[in-house]
Coordinates of C-alpha atoms in Angstrom, one line a residue:
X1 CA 0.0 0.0 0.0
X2 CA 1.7 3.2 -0.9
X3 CA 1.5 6.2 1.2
X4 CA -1.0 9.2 -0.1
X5 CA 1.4 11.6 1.2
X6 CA 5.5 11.6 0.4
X7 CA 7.1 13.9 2.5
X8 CA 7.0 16.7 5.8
X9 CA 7.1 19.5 2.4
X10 CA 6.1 19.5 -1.0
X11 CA 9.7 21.7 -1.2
X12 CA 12.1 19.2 -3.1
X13 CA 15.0 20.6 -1.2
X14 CA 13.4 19.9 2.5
X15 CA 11.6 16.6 1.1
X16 CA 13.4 13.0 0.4
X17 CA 12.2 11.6 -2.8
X18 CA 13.9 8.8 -4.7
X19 CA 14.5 10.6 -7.5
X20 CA 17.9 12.2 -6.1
X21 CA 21.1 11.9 -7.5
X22 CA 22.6 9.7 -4.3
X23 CA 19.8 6.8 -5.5
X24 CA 20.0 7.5 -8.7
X25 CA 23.9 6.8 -9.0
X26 CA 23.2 3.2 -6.8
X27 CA 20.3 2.3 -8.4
X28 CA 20.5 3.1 -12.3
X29 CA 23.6 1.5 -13.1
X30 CA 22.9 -1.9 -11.7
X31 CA 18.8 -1.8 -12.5
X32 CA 18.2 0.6 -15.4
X33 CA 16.6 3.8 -15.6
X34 CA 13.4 2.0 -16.4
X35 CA 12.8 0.6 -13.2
X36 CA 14.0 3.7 -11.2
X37 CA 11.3 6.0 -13.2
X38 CA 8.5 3.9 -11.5
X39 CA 9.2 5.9 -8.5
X40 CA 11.5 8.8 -9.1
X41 CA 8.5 11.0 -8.0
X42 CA 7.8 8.8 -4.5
X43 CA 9.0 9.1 -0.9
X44 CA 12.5 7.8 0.1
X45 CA 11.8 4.9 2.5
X46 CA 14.2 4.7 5.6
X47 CA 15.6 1.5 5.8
X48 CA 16.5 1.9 9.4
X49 CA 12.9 2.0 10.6
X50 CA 11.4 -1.5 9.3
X51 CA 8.8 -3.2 11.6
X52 CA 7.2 -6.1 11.7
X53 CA 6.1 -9.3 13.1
X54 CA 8.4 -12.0 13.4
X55 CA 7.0 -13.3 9.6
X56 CA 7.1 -10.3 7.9
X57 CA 10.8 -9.4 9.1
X58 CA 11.6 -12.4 8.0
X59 CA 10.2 -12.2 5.0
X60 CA 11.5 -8.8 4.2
X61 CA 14.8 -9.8 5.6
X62 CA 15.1 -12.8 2.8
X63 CA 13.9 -10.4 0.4
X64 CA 16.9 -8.0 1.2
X65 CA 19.7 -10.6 1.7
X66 CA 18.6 -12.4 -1.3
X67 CA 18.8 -9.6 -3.9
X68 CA 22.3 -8.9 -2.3
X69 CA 23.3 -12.1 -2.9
X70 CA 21.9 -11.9 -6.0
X71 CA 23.8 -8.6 -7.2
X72 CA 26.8 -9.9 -5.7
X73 CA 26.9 -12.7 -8.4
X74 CA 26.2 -10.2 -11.0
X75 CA 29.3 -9.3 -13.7
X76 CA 28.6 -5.5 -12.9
X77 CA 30.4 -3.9 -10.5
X78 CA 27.5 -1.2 -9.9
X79 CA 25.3 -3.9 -8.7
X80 CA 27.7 -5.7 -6.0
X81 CA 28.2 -4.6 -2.1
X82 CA 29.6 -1.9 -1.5
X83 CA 27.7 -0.1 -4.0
X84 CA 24.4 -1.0 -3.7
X85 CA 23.7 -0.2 -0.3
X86 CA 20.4 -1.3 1.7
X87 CA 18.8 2.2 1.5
X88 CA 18.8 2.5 -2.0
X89 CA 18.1 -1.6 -2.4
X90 CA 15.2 -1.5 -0.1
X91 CA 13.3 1.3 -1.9
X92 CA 14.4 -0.3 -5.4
X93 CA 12.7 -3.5 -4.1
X94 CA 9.6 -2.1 -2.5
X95 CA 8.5 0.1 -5.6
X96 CA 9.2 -2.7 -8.0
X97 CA 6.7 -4.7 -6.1
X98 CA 9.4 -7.4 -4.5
X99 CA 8.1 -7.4 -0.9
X100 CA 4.9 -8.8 -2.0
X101 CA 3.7 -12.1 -1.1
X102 CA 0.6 -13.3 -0.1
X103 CA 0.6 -14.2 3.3
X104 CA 2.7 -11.3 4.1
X105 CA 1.1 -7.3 3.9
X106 CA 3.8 -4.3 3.8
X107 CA 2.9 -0.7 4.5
X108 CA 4.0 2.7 4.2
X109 CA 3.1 5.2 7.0
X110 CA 2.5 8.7 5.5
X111 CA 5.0 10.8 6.9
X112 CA 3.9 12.3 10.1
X113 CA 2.0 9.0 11.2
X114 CA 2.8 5.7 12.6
X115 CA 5.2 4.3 15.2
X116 CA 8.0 5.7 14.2
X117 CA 8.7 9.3 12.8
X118 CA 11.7 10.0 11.0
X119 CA 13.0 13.6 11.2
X120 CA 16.1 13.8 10.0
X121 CA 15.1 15.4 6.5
X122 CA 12.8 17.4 8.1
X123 CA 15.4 19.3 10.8
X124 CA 17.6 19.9 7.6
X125 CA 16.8 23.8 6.0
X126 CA 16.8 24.2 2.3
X127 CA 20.5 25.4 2.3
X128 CA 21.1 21.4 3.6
X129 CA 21.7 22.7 7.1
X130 CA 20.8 20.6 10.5
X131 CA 18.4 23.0 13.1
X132 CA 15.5 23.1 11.3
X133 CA 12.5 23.2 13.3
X134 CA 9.9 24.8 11.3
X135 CA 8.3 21.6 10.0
X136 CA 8.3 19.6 13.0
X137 CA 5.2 19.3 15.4
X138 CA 5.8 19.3 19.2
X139 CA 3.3 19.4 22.3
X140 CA 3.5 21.6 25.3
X141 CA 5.7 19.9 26.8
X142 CA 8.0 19.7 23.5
X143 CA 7.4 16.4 22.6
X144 CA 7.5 15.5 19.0
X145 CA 4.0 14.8 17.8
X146 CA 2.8 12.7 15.1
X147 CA 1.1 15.7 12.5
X148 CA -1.6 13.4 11.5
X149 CA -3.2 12.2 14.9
X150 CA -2.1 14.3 16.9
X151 CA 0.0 11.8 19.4
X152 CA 3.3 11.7 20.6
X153 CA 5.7 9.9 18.4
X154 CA 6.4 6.7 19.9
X155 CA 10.0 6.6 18.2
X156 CA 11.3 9.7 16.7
X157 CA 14.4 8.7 14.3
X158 CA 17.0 10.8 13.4
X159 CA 16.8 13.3 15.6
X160 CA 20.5 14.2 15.7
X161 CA 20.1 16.0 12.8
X162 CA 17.9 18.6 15.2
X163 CA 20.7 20.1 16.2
X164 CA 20.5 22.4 19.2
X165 CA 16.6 22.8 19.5
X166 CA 15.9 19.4 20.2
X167 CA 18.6 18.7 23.1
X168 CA 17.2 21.9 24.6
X169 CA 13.5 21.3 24.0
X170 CA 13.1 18.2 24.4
X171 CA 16.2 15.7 25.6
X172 CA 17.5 17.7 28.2
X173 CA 13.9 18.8 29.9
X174 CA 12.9 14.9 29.9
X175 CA 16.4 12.7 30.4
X176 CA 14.6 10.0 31.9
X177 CA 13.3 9.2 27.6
X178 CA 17.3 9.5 26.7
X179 CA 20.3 7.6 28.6
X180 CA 23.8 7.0 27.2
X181 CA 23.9 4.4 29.4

């Protein structure tokens, strides 16, 4: 099921879509262009916030290792490990409709809903600087809120790239949500 919404901005310098020169350099050379059009215009998915249960990680798990395996067989350099990396592989599999199976069901959360909420593009200005706040929801408190319900985000990912705001608004007025430990 694909998301009706892509990113925190229509703003293609403040929004992540798969159509960006980083994919487009992993992806095109070991898949074609043809395959990469399908979803040049979609959302970059973050492939460090997969969830599941235990038979759809496993499933999407086999998916992933497989096609690695697979491109590291391959005569083209392009397609083998380093180079392909599990961002770029990910999305390329999801779009071309390789997670699919029919016992298994994947979806995209709109941005700004679901369990996790990924910020890291969002805290980034146009000028590709981290501190952006003026896309990011918060609560009273300053907790980072999900946009679409209106709850606190049970994960938030990639907050680092907050910058100051979010150690004073949020991390260092709650510490008992953030240990080093």
């Amino acid at each position: 099921e694909l998301s009706p919404y892509s990113a925190p901005t229509e703003d293609t310098r403040r929004s992540f879509v798969a159509g960006n020169p980083r994919n487009q350099v992993h992806v095109v050379p070991c898949y074609g262009k043809s395959t990469y059009d399908i979803y040049a215009e979609r959302p970059v998915l973050c492939s460090g916030t997969v969830l599941g249960n235990r038979a759809g990680m496993n499933h999407f798990l086999t998916v992933l290792v497989s096609e690695f395996k697979a491109n590291n067989q391959k005569s083209n350099l392009r397609c083998k490990s380093p180079h392909t990396t599990d961002q770029w592989t990910m999305n390329w599999l999801y779009y071309n409709g390789k997670f699919s199976h029919r016992d298994v069901h994947t979806r995209v959360y709109p941005w700004g809903a679901g369990p996790i909420l990924t910020i890291g593009k969002a805290c980034m200005t146009e000028k590709r600087k981290q501190g952006a706040k003026d896309l990011i929801t918060q609560d009273e408190e300053g907790f980072i809120m999900n946009i679409y319900d209106r709850i606190r985000s049970p994960v938030v990912h990639q907050h680092d790239r907050c910058g100051q705001w979010i150690l004073d608004d949020v991390l260092l007025k709650h510490p008992e949500i953030y240990s080093r430990d």
